[in-house]
Short mmCIF file of C-alpha atoms (C1' of nucleotides) in Angstrom, two decimals:
data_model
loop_
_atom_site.label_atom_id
_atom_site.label_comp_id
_atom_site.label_asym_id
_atom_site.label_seq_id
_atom_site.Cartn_x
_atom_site.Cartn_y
_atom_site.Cartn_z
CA UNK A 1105 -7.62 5.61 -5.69
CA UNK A 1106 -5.31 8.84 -5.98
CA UNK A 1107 -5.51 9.83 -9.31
CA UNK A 1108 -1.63 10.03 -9.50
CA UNK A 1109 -1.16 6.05 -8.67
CA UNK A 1110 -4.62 5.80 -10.73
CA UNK A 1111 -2.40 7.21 -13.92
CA UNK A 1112 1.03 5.31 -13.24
CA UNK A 1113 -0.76 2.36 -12.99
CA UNK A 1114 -2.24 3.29 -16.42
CA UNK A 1115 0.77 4.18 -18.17
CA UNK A 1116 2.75 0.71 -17.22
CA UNK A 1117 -0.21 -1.01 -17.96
CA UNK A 1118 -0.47 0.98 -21.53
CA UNK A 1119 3.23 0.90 -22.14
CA UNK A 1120 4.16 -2.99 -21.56
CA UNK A 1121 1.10 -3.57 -23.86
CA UNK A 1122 2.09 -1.27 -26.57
CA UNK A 1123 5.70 -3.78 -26.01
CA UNK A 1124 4.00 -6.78 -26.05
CA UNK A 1125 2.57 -5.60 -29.30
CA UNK A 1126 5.77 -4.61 -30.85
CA UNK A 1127 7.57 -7.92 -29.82
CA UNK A 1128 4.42 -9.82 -31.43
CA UNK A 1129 6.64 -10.10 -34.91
CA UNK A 1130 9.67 -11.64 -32.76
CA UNK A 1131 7.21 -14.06 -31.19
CA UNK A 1132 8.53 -12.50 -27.65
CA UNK A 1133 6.85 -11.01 -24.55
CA UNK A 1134 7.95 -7.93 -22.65
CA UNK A 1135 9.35 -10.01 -19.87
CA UNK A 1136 11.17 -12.03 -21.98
CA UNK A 1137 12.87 -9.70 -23.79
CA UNK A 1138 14.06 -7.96 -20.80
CA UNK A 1139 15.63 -10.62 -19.57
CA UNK A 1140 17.30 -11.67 -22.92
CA UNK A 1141 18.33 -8.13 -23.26
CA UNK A 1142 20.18 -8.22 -19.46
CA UNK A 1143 21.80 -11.17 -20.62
CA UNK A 1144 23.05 -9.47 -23.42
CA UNK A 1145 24.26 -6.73 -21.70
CA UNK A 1146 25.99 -8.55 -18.80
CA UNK A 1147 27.01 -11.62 -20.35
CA UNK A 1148 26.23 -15.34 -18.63
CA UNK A 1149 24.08 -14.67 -15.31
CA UNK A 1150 22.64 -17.26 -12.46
CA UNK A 1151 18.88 -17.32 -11.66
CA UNK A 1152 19.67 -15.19 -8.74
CA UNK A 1153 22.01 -12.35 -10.53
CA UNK A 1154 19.15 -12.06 -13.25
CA UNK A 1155 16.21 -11.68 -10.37
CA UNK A 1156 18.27 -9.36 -8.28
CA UNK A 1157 19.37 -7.13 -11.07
CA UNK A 1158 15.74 -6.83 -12.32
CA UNK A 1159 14.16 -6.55 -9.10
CA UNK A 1160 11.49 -9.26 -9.14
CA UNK A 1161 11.13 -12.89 -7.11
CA UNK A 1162 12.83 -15.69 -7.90
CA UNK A 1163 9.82 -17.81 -9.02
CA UNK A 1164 8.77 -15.28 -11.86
CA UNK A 1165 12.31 -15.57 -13.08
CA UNK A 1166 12.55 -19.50 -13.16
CA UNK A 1167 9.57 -19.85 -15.03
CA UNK A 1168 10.71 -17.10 -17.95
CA UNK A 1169 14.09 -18.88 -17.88
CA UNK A 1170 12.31 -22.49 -18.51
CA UNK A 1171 9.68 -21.00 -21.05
CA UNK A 1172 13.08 -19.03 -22.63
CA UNK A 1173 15.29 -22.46 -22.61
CA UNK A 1174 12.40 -24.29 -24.44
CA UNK A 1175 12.00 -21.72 -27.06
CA UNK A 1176 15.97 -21.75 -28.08
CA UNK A 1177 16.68 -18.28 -26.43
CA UNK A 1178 18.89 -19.04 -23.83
CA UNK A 1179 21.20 -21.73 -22.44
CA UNK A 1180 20.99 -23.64 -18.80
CA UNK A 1181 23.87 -24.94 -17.56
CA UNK A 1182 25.78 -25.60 -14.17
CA UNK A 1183 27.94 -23.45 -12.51
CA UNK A 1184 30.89 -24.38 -10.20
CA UNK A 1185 28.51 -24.21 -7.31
CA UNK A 1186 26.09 -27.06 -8.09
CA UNK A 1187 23.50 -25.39 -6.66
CA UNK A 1188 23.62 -22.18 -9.42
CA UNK A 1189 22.32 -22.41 -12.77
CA UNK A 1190 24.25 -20.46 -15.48
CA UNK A 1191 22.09 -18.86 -18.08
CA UNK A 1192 23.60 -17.72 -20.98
CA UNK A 1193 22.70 -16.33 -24.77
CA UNK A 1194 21.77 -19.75 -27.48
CA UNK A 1195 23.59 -19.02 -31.05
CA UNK A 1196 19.95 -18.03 -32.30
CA UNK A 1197 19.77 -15.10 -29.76
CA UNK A 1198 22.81 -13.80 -30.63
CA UNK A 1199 22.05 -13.78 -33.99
CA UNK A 1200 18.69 -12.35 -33.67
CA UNK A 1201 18.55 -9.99 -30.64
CA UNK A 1202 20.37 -6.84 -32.56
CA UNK A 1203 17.73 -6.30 -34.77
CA UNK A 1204 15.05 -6.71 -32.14
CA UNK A 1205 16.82 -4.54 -29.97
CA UNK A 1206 16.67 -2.16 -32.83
CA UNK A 1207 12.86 -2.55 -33.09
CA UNK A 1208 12.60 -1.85 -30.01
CA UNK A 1209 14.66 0.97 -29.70
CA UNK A 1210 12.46 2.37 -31.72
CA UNK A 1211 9.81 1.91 -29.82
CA UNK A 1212 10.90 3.43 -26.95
CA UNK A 1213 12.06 6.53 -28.82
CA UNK A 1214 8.48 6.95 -29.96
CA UNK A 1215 7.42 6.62 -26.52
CA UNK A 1216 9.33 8.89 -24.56
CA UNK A 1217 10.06 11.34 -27.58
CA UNK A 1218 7.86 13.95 -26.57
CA UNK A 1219 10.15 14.79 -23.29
CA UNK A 1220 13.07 16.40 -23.16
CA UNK A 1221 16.09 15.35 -21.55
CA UNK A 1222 15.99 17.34 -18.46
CA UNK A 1223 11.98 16.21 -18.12
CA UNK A 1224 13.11 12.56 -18.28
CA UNK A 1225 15.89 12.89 -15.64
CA UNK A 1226 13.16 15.41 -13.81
CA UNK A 1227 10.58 12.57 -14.21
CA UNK A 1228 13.45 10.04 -12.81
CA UNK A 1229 13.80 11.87 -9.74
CA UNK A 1230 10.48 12.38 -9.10
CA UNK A 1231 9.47 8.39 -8.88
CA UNK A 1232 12.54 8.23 -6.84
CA UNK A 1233 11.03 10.55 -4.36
CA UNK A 1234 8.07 8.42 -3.92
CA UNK A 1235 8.93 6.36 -1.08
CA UNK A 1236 11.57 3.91 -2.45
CA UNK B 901 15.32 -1.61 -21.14
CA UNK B 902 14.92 2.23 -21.49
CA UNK B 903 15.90 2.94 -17.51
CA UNK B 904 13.06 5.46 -17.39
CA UNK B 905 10.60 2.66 -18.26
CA UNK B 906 12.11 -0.31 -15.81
CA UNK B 907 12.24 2.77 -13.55
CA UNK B 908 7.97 3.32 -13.95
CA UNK B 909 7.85 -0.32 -14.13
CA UNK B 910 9.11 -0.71 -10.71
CA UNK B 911 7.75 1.68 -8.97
CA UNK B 912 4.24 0.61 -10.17
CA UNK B 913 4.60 -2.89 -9.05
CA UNK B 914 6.11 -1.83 -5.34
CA UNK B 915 3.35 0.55 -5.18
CA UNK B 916 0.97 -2.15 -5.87
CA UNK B 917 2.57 -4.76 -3.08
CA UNK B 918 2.98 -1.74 -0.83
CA UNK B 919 -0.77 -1.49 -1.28
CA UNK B 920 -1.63 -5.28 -0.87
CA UNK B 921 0.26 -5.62 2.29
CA UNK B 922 -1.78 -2.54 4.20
CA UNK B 923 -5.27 -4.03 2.65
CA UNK B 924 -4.29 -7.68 4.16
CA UNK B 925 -5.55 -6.12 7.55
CA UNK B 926 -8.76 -5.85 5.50
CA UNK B 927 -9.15 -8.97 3.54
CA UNK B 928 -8.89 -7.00 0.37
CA UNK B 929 -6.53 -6.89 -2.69
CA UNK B 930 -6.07 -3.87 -4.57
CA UNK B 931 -7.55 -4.54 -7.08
CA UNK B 932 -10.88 -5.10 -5.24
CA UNK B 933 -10.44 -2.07 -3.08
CA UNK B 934 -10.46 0.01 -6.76
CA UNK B 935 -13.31 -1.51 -7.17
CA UNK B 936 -15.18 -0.65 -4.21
CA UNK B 937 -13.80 2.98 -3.81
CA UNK B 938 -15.34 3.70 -7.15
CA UNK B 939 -18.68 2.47 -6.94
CA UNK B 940 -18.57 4.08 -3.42
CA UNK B 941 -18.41 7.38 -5.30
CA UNK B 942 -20.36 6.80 -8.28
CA UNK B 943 -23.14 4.78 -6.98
CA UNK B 944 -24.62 2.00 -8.56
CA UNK B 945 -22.83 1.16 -11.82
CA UNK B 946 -22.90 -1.60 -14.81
CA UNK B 947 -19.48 -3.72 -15.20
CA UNK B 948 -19.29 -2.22 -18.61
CA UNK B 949 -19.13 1.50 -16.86
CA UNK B 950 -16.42 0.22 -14.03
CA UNK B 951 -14.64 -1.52 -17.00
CA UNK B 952 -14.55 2.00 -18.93
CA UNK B 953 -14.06 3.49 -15.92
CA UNK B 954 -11.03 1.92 -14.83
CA UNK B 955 -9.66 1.28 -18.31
CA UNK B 956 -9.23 -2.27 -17.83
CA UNK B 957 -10.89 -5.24 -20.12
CA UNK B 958 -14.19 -6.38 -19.42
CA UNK B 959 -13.39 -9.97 -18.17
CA UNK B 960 -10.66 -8.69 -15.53
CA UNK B 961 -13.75 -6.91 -13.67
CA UNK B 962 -16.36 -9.75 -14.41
CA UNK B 963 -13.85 -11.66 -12.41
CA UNK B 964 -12.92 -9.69 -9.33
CA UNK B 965 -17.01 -8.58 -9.46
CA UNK B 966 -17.63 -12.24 -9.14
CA UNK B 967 -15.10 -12.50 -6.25
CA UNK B 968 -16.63 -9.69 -4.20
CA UNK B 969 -20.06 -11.06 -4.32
CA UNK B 970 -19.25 -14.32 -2.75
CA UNK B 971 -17.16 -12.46 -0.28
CA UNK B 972 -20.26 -10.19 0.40
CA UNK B 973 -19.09 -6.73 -0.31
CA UNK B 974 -20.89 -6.39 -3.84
CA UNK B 975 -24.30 -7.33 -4.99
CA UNK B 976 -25.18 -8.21 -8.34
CA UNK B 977 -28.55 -7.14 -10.05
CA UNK B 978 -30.41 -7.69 -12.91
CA UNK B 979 -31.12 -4.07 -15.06
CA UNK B 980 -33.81 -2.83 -17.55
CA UNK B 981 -31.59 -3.83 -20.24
CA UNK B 982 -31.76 -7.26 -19.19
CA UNK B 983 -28.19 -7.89 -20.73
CA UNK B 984 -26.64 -5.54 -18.14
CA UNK B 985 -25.45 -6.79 -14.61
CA UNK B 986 -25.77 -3.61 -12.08
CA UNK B 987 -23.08 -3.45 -9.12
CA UNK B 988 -23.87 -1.88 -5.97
CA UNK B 989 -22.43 -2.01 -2.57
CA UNK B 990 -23.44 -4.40 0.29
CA UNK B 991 -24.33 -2.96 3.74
CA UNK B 992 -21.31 -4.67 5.17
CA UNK B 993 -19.56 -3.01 2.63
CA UNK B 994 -21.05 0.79 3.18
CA UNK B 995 -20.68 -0.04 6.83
CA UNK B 996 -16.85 -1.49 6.63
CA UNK B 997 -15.50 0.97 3.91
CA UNK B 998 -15.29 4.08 5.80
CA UNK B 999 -12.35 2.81 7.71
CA UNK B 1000 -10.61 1.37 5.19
CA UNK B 1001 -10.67 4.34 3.08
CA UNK B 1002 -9.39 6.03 5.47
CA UNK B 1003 -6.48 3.61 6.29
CA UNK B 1004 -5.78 3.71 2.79
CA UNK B 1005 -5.67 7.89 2.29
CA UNK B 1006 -3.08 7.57 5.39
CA UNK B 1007 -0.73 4.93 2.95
CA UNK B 1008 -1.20 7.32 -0.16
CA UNK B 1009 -0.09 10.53 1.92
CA UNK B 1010 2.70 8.54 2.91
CA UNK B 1011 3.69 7.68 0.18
CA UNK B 1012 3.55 10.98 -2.28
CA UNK B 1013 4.13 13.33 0.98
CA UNK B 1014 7.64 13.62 0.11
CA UNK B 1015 6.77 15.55 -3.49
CA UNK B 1016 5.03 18.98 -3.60
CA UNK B 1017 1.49 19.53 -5.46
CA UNK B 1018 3.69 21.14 -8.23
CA UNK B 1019 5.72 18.19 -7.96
CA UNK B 1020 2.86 15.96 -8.16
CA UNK B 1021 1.32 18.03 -10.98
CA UNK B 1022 4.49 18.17 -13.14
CA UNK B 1023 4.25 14.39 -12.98
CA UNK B 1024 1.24 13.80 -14.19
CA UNK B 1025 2.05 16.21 -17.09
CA UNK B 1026 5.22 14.43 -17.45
CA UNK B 1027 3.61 10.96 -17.88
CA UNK B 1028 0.29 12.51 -19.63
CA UNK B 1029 3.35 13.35 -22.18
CA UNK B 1030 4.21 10.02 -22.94
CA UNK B 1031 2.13 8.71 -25.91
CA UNK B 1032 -1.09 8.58 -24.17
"C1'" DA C 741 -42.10 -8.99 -39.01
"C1'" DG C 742 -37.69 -11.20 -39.72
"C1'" DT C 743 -32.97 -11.08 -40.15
"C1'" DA C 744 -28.38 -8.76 -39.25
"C1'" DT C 745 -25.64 -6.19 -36.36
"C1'" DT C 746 -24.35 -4.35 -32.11
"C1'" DT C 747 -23.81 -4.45 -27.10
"C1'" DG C 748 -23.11 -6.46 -22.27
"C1'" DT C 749 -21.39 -10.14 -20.02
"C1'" DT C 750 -19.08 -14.37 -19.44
"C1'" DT C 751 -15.78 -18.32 -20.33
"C1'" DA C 752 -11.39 -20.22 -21.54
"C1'" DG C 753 -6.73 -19.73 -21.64
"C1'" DC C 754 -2.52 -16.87 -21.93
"C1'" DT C 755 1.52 -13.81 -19.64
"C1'" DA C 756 3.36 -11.76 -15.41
"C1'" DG C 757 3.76 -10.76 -11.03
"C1'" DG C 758 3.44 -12.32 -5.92
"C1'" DT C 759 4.09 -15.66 -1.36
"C1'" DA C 760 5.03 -20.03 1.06
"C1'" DA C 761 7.21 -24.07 1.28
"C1'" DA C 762 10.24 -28.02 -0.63
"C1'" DT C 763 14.78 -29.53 -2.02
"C1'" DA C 764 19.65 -29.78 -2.61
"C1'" DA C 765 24.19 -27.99 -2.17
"C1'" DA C 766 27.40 -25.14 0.45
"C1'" DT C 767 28.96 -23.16 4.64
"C1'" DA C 768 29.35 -22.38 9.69
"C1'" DC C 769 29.73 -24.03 14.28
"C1'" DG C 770 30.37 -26.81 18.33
"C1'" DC D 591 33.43 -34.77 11.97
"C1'" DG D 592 28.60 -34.06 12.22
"C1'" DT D 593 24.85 -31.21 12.64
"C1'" DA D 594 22.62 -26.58 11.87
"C1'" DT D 595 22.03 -22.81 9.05
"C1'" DT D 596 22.16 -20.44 4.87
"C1'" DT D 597 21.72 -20.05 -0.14
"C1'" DA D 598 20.01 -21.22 -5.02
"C1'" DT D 599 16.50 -23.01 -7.32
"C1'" DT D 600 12.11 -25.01 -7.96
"C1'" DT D 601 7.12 -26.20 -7.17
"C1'" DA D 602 2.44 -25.10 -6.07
"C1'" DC D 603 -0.89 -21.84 -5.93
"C1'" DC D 604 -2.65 -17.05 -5.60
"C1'" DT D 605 -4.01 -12.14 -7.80
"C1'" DA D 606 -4.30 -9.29 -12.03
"C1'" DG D 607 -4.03 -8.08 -16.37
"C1'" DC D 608 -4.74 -9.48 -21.50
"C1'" DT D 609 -7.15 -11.55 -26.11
"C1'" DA D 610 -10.44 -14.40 -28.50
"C1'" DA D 611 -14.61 -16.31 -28.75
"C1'" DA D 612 -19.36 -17.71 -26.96
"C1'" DC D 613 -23.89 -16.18 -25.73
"C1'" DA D 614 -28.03 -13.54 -24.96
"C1'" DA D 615 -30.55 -9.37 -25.26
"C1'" DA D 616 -31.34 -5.13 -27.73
"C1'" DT D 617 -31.34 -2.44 -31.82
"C1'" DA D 618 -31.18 -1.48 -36.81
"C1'" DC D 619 -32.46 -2.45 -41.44
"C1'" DT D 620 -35.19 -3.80 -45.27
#
DNA sequence: AGTATTTGTTTAGCTAGGTAAATAAATACG
DNA sequence: CGTATTTATTTACCTAGCTAAACAAATACT
C-alpha cells in the first residue's frame, strides 16, 4: 500500500476513534452526531437531503435515523410528498446538543491545533487534488 | 463537523471504494490486498506482527486471515511458540500477485499523480501534525 | 515445582460503511 | 386515462473496523 493512503487511512481511522471516545459521556457515536449536528445546522431535512449533504448511501443513513428516532434524538415525520420522511431535532436534542457541540469543539481544536491556518486550507487543497 | 475532518473523512472512504472497485477484477477487497502486499514484502509473519504492522486490532486480521485461507491465497501454520499462528503466502498467491500489484501501483499513480513529491511530502507532514 | 501473570489468538457482538433489490408514491408519456 | 419510469425509502446482506472477554501456551515469581 502507498504509504501516503497507508497514513490517511490511519489518521481517519485514529481520529473518528479519538470521537467516538469523546462522545462516550453523551452516549453518542461519531456518525450520529454528525448527523444530529447537520440537522442542527440546516434545520428539518428528508432521508435524501441528509445522505446527499453528507455524502454517504442511503441505507447507512436510514439505519442512523431509526437507531437516532429510538434513542429520542430526532423526529420522523411525513412530508407533503408521502414518499419523503422529514427528520427533524426532538426537544431533548435541542436542549442537549450545545453543550456537546461544545465538547466537541474542543476536541477538534485539540486535534487540528498544531496547524496553522494557511496549513489547514494548504492541507484542504491538497486532498482536493487527489482525484475527486 | 470541522470541514477539514469530513473533508479527510471523505476522501478516505472514496479512496477505499475507488480501491474495491479495481480489486473486483481480482476477487479481492482492500483490505485483503493490504494484507497480502505486506506479507509479500516481509515474508512470513505472525497475525500479532501484521496486526502491529498495520495498526489495526487483532481480531480484524484474525478475520480477514481466516477469509484468505479458505479462499487459498494464505496458509496458516503452527510456530515454535505453539500459541502463535504463522502467515505465509500460497503459490497461487506468489504466482497471482505480481499482476495485481502491478494493477494496483497503476490506480495509486493515478490517483496522487496530480500532486508533486513535495506536495505529497508536505502532506504527510501536514497529517503527521495532527495529534498523532 | 506450582501458581500467577503475560502473550497470541479467537469468539461474540457492536458501529459504520457499501451494493442490490423491494416497495410505494409521484411524475411523464402515449 | 392508463401504463412506464423515476424517486424516496427501506430491507437484506456484505466488508471492515472496534471492544470485551475467553482460552491456551509461555514466562515469571516465590
Amino acid at each position: 500500500m502507498n504509504p501516503l493512503f497507508h497514513a490517511l487511512f490511519q489518521k481517519s481511522r485514529y481520529i473518528t476513534n479519538c470521537l467516538n471516545e469523546v462522545l462516550k459521556q453523551h452516549n453518542l457515536y461519531s456518525s450520529q452526531w454528525t448527523i444530529l449536528y447537520c440537522l442542527h445546522n440546516h434545520g428539518p431535512m428528508t432521508l435524501t437531503q441528509i445522505w446527499k449533504y453528507l455524502n454517504v448511501e442511503a441505507p447507512s443513513i436510514t439505519r442512523a435515523i431509526t437507531r437516532l428516532e429510538t434513542l429520542g434524538w430526532v423526529l420522523r415525520i411525513d412530508g407533503e410528498d408521502k414518499r419523503e420522511k422529514i427528520v427533524t431535532l426532538s426537544p431533548y436534542a435541542e436542549k442537549h446538543l450545545p453543550v456537546i457541540t461544545k465538547t466537541i469543539l474542543a476536541f477538534e481544536e485539540e486535534m487540528i491545533g498544531a496547524l496553522t491556518v494557511e496549513e489547514q486550507q494548504q492541507f484542504m487543497i491538497l486532498l482536493e487534488k487527489m482525484k475527486g
